[in-house]
Coordinates of C-alpha atoms in Angstrom, one line a residue:
X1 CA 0.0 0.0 0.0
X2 CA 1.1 3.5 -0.5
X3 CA 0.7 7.2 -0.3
X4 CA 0.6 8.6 -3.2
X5 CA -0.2 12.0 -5.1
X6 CA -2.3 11.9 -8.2
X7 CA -1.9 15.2 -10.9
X8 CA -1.9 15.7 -14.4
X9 CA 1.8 14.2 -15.1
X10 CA 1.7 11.2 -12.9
X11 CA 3.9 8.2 -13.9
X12 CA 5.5 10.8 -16.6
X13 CA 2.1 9.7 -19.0
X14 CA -0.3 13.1 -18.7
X15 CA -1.4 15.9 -20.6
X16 CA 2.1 17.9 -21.7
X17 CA 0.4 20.7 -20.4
X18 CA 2.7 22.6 -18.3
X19 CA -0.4 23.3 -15.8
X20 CA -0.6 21.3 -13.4
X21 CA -4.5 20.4 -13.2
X22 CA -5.3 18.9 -10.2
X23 CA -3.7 17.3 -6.9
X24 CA -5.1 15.7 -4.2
X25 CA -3.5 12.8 -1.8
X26 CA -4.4 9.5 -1.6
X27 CA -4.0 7.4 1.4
X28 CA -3.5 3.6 1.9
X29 CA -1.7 3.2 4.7
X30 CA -0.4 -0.6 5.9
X31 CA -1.1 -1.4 9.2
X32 CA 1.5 -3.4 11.8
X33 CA 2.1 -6.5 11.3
X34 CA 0.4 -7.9 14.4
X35 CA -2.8 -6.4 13.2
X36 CA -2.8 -9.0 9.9
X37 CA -1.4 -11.7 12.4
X38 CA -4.3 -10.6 14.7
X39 CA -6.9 -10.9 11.9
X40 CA -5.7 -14.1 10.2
X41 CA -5.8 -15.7 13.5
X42 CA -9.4 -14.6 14.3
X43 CA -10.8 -16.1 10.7
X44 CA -8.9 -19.3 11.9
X45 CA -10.3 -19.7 15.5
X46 CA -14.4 -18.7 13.8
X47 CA -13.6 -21.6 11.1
X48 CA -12.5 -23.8 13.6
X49 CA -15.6 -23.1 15.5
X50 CA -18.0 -23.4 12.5
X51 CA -16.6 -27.0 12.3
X52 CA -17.0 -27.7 15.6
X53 CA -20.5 -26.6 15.4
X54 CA -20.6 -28.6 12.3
X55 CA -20.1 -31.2 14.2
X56 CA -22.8 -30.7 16.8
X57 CA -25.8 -30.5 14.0
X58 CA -24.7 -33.7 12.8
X59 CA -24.6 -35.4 15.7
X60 CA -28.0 -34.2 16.7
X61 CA -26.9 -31.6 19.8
X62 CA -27.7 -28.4 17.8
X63 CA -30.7 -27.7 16.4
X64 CA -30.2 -27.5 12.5
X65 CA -31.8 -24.3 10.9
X66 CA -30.1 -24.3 7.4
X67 CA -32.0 -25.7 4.6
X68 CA -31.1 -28.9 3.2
X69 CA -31.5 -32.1 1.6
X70 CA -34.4 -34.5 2.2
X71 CA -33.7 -38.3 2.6
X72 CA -35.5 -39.3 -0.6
X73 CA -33.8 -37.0 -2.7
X74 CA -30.1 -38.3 -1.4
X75 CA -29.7 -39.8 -5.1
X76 CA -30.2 -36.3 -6.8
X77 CA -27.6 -33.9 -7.5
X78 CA -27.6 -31.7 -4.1
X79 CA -29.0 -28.1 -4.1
X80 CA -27.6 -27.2 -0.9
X81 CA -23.6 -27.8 -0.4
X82 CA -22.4 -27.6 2.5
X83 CA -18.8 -26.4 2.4
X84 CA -20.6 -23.5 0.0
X85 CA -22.4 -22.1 2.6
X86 CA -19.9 -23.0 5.0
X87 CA -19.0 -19.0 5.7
X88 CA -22.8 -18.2 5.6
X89 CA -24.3 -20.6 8.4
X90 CA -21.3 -20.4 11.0
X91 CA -19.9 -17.1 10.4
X92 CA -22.5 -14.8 9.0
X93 CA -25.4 -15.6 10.8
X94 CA -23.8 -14.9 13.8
X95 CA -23.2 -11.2 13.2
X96 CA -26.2 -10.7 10.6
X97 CA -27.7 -8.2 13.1
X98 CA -25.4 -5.5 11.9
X99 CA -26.8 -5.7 7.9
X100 CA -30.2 -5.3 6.3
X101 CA -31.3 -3.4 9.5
X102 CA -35.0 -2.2 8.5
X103 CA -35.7 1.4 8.7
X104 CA -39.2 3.8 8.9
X105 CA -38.1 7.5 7.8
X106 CA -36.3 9.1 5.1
X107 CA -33.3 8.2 4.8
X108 CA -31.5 11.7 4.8
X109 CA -29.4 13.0 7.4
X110 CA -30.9 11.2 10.0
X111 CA -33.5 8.3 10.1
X112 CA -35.4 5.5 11.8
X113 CA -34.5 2.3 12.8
X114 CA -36.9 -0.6 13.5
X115 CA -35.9 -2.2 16.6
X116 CA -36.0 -5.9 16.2
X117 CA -35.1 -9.4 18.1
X118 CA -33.5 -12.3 17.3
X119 CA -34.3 -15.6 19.4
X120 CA -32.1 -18.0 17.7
X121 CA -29.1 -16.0 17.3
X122 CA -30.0 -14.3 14.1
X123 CA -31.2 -17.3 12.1
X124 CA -34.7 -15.2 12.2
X125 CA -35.9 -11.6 13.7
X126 CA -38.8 -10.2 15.2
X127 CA -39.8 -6.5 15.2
X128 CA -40.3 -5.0 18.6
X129 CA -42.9 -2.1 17.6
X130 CA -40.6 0.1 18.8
X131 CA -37.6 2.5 16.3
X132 CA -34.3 3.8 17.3
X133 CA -35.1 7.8 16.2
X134 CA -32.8 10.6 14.9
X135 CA -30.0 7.8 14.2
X136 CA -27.3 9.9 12.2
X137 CA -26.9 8.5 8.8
X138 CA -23.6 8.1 7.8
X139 CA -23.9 4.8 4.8
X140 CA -26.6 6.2 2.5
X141 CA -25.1 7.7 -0.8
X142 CA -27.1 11.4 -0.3
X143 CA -24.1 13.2 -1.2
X144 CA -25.9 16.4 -2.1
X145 CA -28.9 16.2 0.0
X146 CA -31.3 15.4 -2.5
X147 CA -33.2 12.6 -0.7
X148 CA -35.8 15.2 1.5
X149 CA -39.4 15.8 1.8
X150 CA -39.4 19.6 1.7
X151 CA -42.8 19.9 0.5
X152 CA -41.4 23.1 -1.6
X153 CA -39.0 21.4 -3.4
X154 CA -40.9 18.5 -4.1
X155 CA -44.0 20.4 -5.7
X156 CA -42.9 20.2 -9.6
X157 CA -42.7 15.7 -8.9
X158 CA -45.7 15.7 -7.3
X159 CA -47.4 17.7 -10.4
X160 CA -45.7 15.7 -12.5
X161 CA -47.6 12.5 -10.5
X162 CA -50.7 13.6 -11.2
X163 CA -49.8 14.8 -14.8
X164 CA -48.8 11.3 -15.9
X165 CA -48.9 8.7 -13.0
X166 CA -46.2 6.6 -11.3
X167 CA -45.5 4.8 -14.3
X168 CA -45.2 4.7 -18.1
X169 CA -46.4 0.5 -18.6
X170 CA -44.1 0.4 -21.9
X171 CA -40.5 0.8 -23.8
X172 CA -39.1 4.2 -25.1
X173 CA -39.4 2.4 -28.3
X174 CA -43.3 1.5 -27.9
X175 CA -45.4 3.6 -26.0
X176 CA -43.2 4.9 -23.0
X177 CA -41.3 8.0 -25.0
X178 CA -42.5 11.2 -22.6
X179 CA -41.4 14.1 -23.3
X180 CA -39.6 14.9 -20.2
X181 CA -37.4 11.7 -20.8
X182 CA -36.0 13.4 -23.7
X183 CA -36.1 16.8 -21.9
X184 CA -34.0 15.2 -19.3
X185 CA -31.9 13.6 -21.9
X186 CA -30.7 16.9 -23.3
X187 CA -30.8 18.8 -19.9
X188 CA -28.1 15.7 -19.3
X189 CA -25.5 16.0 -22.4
X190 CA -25.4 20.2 -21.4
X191 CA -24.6 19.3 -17.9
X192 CA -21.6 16.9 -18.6
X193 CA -20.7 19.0 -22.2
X194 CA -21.4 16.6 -24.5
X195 CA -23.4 15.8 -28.1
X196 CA -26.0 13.3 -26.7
X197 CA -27.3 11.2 -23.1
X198 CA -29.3 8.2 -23.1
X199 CA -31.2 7.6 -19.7
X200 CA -32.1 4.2 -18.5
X201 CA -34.5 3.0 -15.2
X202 CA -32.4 1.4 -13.3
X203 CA -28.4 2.1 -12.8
X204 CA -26.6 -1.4 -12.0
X205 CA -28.8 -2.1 -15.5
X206 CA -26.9 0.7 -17.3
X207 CA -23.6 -0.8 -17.1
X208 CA -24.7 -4.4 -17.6
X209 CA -27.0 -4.2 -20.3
X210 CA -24.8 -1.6 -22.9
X211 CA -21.2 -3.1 -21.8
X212 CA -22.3 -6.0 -24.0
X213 CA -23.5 -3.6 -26.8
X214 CA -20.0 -2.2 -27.2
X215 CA -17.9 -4.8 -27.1
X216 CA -18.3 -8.9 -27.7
X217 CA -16.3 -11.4 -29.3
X218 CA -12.8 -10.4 -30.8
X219 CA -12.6 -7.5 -28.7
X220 CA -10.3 -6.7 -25.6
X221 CA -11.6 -5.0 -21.9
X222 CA -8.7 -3.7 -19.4
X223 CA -10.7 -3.9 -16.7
X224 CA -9.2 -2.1 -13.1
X225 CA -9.1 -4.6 -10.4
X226 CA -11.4 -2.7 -8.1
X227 CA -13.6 -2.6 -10.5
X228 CA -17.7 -2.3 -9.8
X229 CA -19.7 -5.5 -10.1
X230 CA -21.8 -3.8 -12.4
X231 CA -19.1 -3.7 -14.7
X232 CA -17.8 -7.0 -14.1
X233 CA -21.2 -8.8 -14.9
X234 CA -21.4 -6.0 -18.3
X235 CA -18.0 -7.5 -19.5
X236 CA -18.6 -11.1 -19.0
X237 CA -22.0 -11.1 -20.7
X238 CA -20.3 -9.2 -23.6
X239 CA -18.2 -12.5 -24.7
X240 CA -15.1 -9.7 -24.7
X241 CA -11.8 -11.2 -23.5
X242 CA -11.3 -9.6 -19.7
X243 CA -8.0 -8.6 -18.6
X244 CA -7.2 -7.2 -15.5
X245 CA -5.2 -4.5 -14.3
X246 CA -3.9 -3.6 -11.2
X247 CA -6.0 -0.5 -9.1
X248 CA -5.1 2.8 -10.5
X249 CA -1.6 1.7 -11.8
X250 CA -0.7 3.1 -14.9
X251 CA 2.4 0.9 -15.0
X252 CA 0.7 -1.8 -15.2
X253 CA -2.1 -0.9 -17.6
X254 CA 0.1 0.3 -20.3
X255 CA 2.1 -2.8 -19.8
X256 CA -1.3 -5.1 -20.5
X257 CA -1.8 -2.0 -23.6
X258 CA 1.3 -2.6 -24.7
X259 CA 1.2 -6.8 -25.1
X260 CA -2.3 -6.6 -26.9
X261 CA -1.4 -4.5 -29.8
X262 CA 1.8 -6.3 -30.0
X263 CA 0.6 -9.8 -29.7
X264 CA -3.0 -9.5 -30.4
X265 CA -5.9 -11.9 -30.3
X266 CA -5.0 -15.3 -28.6
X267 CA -4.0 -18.4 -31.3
X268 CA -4.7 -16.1 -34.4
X269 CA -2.6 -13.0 -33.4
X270 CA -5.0 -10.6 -35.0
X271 CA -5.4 -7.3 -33.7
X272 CA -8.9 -6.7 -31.9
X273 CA -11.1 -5.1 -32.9
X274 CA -12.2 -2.7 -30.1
X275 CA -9.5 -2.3 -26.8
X276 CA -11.6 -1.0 -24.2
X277 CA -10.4 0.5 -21.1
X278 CA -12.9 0.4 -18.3
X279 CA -12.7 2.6 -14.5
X280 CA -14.7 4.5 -12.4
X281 CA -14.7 7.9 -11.1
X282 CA -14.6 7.0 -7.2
X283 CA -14.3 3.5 -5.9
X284 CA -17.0 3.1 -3.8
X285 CA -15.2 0.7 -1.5
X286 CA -11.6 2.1 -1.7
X287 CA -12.3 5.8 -1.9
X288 CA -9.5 6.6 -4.5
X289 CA -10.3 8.9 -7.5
X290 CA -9.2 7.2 -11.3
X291 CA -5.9 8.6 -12.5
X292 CA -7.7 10.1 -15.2
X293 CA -5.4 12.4 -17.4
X294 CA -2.8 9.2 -17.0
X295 CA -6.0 6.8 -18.5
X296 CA -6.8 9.3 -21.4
X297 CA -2.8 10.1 -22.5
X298 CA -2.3 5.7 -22.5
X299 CA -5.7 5.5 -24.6
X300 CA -4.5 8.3 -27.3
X301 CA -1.3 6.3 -27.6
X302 CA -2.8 3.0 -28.2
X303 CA -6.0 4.0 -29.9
X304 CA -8.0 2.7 -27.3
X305 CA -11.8 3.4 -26.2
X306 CA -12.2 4.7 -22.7
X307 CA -15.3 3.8 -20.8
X308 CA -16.1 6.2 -17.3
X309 CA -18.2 5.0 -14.6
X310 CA -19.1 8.1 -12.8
X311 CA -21.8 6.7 -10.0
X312 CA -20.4 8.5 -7.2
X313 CA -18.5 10.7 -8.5
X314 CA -21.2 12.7 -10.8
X315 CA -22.8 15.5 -8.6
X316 CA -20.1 14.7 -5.6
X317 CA -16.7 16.0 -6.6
X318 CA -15.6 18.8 -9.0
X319 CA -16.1 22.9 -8.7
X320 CA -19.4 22.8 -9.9
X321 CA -20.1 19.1 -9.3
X322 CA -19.4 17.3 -13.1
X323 CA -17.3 14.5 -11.9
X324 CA -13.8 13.8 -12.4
X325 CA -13.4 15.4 -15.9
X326 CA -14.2 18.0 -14.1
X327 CA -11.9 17.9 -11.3
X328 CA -9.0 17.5 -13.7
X329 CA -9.9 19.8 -16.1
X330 CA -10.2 17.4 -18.9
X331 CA -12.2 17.6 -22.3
X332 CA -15.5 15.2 -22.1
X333 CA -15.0 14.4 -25.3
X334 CA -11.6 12.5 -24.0
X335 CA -13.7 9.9 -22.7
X336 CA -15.3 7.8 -25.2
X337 CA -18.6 6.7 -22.7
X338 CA -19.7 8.2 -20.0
X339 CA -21.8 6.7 -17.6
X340 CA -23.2 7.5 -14.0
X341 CA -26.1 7.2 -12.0
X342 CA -28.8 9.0 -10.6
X343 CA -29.7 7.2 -7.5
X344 CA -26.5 8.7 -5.3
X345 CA -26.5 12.6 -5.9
X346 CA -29.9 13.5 -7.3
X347 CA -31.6 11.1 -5.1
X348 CA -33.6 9.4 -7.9
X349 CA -32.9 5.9 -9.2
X350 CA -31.7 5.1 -12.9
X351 CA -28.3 6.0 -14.9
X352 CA -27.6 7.6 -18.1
X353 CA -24.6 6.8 -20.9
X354 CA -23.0 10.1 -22.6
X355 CA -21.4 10.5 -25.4
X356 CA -21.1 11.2 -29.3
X357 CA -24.4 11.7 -30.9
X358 CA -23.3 8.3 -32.7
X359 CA -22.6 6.8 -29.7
X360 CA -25.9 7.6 -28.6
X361 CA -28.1 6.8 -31.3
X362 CA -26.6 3.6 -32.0
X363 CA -27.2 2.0 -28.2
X364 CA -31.0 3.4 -27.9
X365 CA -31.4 0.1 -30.8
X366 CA -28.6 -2.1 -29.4
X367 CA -29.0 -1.4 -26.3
X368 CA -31.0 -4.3 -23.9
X369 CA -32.0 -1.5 -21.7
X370 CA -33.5 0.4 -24.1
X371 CA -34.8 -1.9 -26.1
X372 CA -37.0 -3.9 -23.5
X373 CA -36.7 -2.2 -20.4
X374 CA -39.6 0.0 -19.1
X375 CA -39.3 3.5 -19.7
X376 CA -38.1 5.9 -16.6
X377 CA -40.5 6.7 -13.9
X378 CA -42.1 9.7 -14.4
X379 CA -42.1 11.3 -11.2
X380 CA -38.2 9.8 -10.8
X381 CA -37.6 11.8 -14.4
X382 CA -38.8 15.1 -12.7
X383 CA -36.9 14.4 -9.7
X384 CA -33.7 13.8 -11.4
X385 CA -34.4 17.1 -13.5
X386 CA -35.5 19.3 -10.6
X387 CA -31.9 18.1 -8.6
X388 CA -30.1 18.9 -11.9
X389 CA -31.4 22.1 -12.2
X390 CA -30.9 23.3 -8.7
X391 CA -26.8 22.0 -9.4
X392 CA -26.6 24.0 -12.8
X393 CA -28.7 27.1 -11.5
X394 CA -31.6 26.9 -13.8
X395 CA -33.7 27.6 -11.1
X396 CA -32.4 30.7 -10.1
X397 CA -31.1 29.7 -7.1
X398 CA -27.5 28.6 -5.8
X399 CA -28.8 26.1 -3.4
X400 CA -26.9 23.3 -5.6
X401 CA -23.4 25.3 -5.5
X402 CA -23.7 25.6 -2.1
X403 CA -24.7 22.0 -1.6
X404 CA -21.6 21.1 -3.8
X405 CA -19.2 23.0 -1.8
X406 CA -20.8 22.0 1.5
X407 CA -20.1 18.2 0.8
X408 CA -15.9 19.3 -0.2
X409 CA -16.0 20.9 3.0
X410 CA -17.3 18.0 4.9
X411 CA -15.4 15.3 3.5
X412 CA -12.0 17.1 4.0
X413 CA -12.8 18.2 7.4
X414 CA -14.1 14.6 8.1
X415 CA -11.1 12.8 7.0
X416 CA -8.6 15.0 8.6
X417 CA -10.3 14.6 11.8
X418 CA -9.8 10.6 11.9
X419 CA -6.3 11.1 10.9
X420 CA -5.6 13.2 13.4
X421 CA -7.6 10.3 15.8
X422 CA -4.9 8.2 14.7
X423 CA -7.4 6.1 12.5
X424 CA -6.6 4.2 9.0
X425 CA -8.5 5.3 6.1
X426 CA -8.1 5.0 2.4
X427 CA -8.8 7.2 0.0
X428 CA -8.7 10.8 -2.0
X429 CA -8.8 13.7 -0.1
X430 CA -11.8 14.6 -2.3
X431 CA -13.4 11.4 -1.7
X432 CA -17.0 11.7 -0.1
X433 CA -16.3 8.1 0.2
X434 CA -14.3 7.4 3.2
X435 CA -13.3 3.9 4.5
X436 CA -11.9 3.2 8.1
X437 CA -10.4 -0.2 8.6
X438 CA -11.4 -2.2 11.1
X439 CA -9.5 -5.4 9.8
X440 CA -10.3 -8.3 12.7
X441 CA -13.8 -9.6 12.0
X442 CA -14.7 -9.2 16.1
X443 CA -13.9 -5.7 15.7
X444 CA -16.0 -5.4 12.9
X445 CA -19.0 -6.7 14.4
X446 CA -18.3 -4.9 17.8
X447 CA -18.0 -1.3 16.2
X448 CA -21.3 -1.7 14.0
X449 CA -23.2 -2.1 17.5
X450 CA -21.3 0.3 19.8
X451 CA -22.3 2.8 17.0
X452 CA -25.8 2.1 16.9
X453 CA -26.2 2.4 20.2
X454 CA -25.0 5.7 20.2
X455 CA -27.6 6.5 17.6
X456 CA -25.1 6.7 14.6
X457 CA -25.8 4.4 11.5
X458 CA -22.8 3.0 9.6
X459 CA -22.1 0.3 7.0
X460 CA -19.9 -2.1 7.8
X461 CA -18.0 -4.6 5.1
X462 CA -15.9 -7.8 5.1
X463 CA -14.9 -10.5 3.3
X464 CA -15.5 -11.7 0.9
X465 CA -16.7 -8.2 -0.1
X466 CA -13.2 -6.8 0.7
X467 CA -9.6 -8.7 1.2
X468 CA -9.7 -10.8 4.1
X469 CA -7.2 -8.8 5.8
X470 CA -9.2 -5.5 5.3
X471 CA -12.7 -5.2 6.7
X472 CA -13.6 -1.9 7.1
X473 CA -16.4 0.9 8.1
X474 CA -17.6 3.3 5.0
X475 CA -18.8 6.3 5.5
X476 CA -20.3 8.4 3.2
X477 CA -20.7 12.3 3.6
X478 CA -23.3 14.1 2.7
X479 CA -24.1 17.6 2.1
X480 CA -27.0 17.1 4.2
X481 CA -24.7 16.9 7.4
X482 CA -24.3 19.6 9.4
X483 CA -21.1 20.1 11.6
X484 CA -22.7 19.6 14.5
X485 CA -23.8 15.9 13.5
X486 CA -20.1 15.4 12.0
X487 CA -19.1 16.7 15.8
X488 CA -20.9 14.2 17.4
X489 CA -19.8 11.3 15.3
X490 CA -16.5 12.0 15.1
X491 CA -17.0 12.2 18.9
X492 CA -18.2 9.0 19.3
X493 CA -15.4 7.7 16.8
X494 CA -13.0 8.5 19.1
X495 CA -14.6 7.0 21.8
X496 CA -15.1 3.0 20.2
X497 CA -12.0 3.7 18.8
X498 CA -10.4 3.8 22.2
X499 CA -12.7 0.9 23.5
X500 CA -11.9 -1.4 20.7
X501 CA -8.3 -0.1 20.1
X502 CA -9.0 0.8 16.3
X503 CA -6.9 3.6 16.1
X504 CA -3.7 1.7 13.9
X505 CA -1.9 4.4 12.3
X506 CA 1.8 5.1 12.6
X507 CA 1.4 8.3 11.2
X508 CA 1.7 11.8 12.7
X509 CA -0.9 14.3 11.9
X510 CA -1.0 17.8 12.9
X511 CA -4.3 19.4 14.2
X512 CA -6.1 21.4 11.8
X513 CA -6.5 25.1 13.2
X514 CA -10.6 25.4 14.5
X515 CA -11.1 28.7 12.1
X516 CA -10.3 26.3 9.0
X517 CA -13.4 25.0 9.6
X518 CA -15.5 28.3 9.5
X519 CA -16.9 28.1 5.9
X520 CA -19.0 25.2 6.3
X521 CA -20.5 27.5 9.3
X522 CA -21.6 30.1 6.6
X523 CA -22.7 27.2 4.1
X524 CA -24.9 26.1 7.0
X525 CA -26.8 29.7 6.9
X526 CA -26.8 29.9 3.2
X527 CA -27.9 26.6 2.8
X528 CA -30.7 27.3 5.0
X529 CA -31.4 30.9 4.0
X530 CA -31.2 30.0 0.1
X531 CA -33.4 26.9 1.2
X532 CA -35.9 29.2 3.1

């Protein structure tokens, strides 16, 4: 793991520019050894358990809750394998209390919980009737606040309700073609500075349902390690050849660049016939920020095609919020597709692809997603337009500037303060995505509930979602969050930390003066006088 600095000439491979376009730090500090001793040695003594318990449900001493084969069907091929769900039934359900807790509010700064039971440690839950109120959310992806009820700011959706309905019951291509999808559509392509924008319902669909209408057999995808499974799933059903490439390592990309237009196709030695490189803005479970200037200089000099997830990035990080062309200070038109989502920032649900008019045109009939799938919601299309508005001023307002500037102000006040704490985190300065590693799976479990019973919400991951070595807590800043709830968490941070001896870091960080953090005290009043 490293340290590193990202700009416009990393790795000697930018823009020859002699302005430097952006730089930010990106943090991925190791932890001591013990720590990965530590956590190696807790996975063991868990397995060794789950055997143990193994044992017991054969024998008869446990009861048996997991589903499994019935004595007449011993001669068919079994559903149920037991080494499979292994890790689910001995490790999981004992600390499934900390996931898929139910809540009963919006989910915006704060929520809801549903308070619920378990008698048979986990396996099942009851609700109690009773909630866990004004929990501060710190997992959901509202970077930008956009997931309220103001009654105000909510008037043009529900017009738009009782205009058309909830939904459309049809393709673009049939009967579903509103005329808002296609004012949204253009409203889209002048926000990111491009020709043309495609939207789509549903955003894991927008990645998995075009990937395979770029690319299929005879053609190449460089895919980044860390890589969405969104994207993953989009390349495999394309038929492409995959080949992977270490996180954010131009070294290593332009080494797997350099091979397939030397070599080729496999057997034949052909040269493909599409390379396709494949990132994403910000990596939700790392934090980091692409290396984009390095990614768009190695695709001019191998003719490649560059393809840009921006699902948390769109709306979260550059001046005026336009993702990480804009934070570099890049062209659009360097990247060949752009994609991104609007169920993170604008608080809707669906994605969009951007691009050349060509690009475009040719997908809305190639396209799965927009050949078959229903159209856009209407009430979601008017809530996607009414957040992008309010970012772009159109509505004569600078709510969404402030908003914007708000969540930078956040996030780097946020992650100094845990560094100073002495806490691990990984990640771009300018990340609104900010992992802090836990590592040891008891830790993990133990944070999740110390937190929630101090009335603060987090999301917790492990393996096999991350390394096994790396379990960690994400936390995801909002614009929404005012410093008085980052105060309290933070607060309460340093507190569990201390309890469960989290706090790894060998590093030295000096305080950040208290006056540096004076701006986000105005955005609070603009935000609420502009809001007012």
């Amino acid at each position: 793991r490293r340290h590193t600095t990202i700009n416009g000439r990393a790795n000697g491979t930018g823009p020859p520019s002699g302005k430097r376009l952006f730089q930010g730090q990106e943090s991925f500090e190791q932890a001591p050894m013990y720590v990965a001793v530590m956590t190696y040695l807790g996975f063991g003594l868990v397995t060794l358990f789950g055997y143990f318990r193994d044992f017991l449900r054969a024998v008869g001493l446990e009861k048996c809750h997991i589903a499994k084969e019935r004595d007449e069907q011993k001669d068919f091929v079994p559903l149920y394998q037991d080494f499979e769900n292994f890790y689910t039934r001995n490790l999981y359900m004992r600390v499934r209390d900390n996931w898929n807790r139910p809540i009963c509010s919006l989910p915006g700064p704060v929520f809801d919980v549903m308070e619920r039971v378990s008698p048979d440690y986990n396996w099942t839950f009851r609700l109690t009737g009773k909630t866990i109120p004004n929990v501060i959310n710190m997992g959901s992806y509202n970077y930008l606040g956009f997931a309220e009820n103001n009654v105000d700011f909510l008037k043009t959706v529900a017009e738009r309700v009782q205009q058309y309905g909830l939904g459309v019951c049809s393709t673009r291509q049939e009967m579903g073609n509103l005329g808002i999808h296609q004012e949204l559509e253009e409203l889209v392509a002048e926000f990111l500075g491009v020709e043309s924008a495609m939207v789509l319902g549903m955003g894991f669909a927008t990645n998995s349902t075009n990937i395979p209408a770029l690319v299929g057999k005879g053609c190449l995808i460089l895919s980044d390690e860390l890589n969405h499974t969104s994207l993953i799933l989009g390349a495999r059903l394309s038929g492409a050849t995959i080949r992977v490439f270490k996180h954010n390592n131009m070294q290593s990309l332009e080494r797997v660049l350099r091979d397939a237009v030397c070599s080729g196709q496999p057997h034949t030695h052909r040269p493909w016939k599409k390379i396709m490189i494949m990132v994403e803005g910000i990596y939700s479970m790392e934090g980091s920020v692409v290396c984009l200037p390095d990614i768009v200089a190695l695709k001019k000099k191998y003719k490649a095609y560059l393809y840009l997830d921006e699902a948390h990035s769109i709306g979260a990080v550059g001046p005026t919020g336009r993702g990480v062309t804009e934070l570099f200070g890049l062209d659009p038109s360097d990247v060949d597709v752009l994609m991104g989502t609007f169920t993170k920032s604008f608080g809707a649900a669906g994605g969009y692809i951007a691009g050349k008019k060509e690009l475009v045109d040719y997908l809305r009939s190639h396209s799965h997603s927009a050949v078959y799938a229903s159209a856009m919601s209407p009430p979601v299309t008017e809530q996607i337009l009414r957040a992008m508005r309010c970012i772009m001023g159109l509505d004569g307002t600078t709510i969404g500037q402030t908003r914007v500037h708000r969540l930078a102000e956040n996030t780097r006040y946020f992650r100094s303060r845990l560094q100073e704490m002495g806490f691990i985190i990984y990640g771009n300065d300018d990340s609104p995505v900010i992992p802090l590693l836990l590592y040891m799976p008891g830790k993990v479990v133990a944070f999740s509930r110390a937190m929630l019973r101090r009335k603060v919400g987090v999301v917790v991951v492990g393996f096999p979602a991350t390394p096994i070595t790396e379990a960690r807590a994400r936390f995801c800043l909002s614009a929404a969050h005012t410093k008085e709830m980052l105060d309290k968490v933070l607060f309460d941070l340093n507190e569990v930390g201390d309890e469960l001896c989290l706090k790894f870091s060998q590093r030295k960080y000096t305080s950040r003066p208290k006056e540096q953090h004076h701006n986000n005290n105005d955005l609070n009043k603009d935000f609420k006088q502009d809001s007012l």
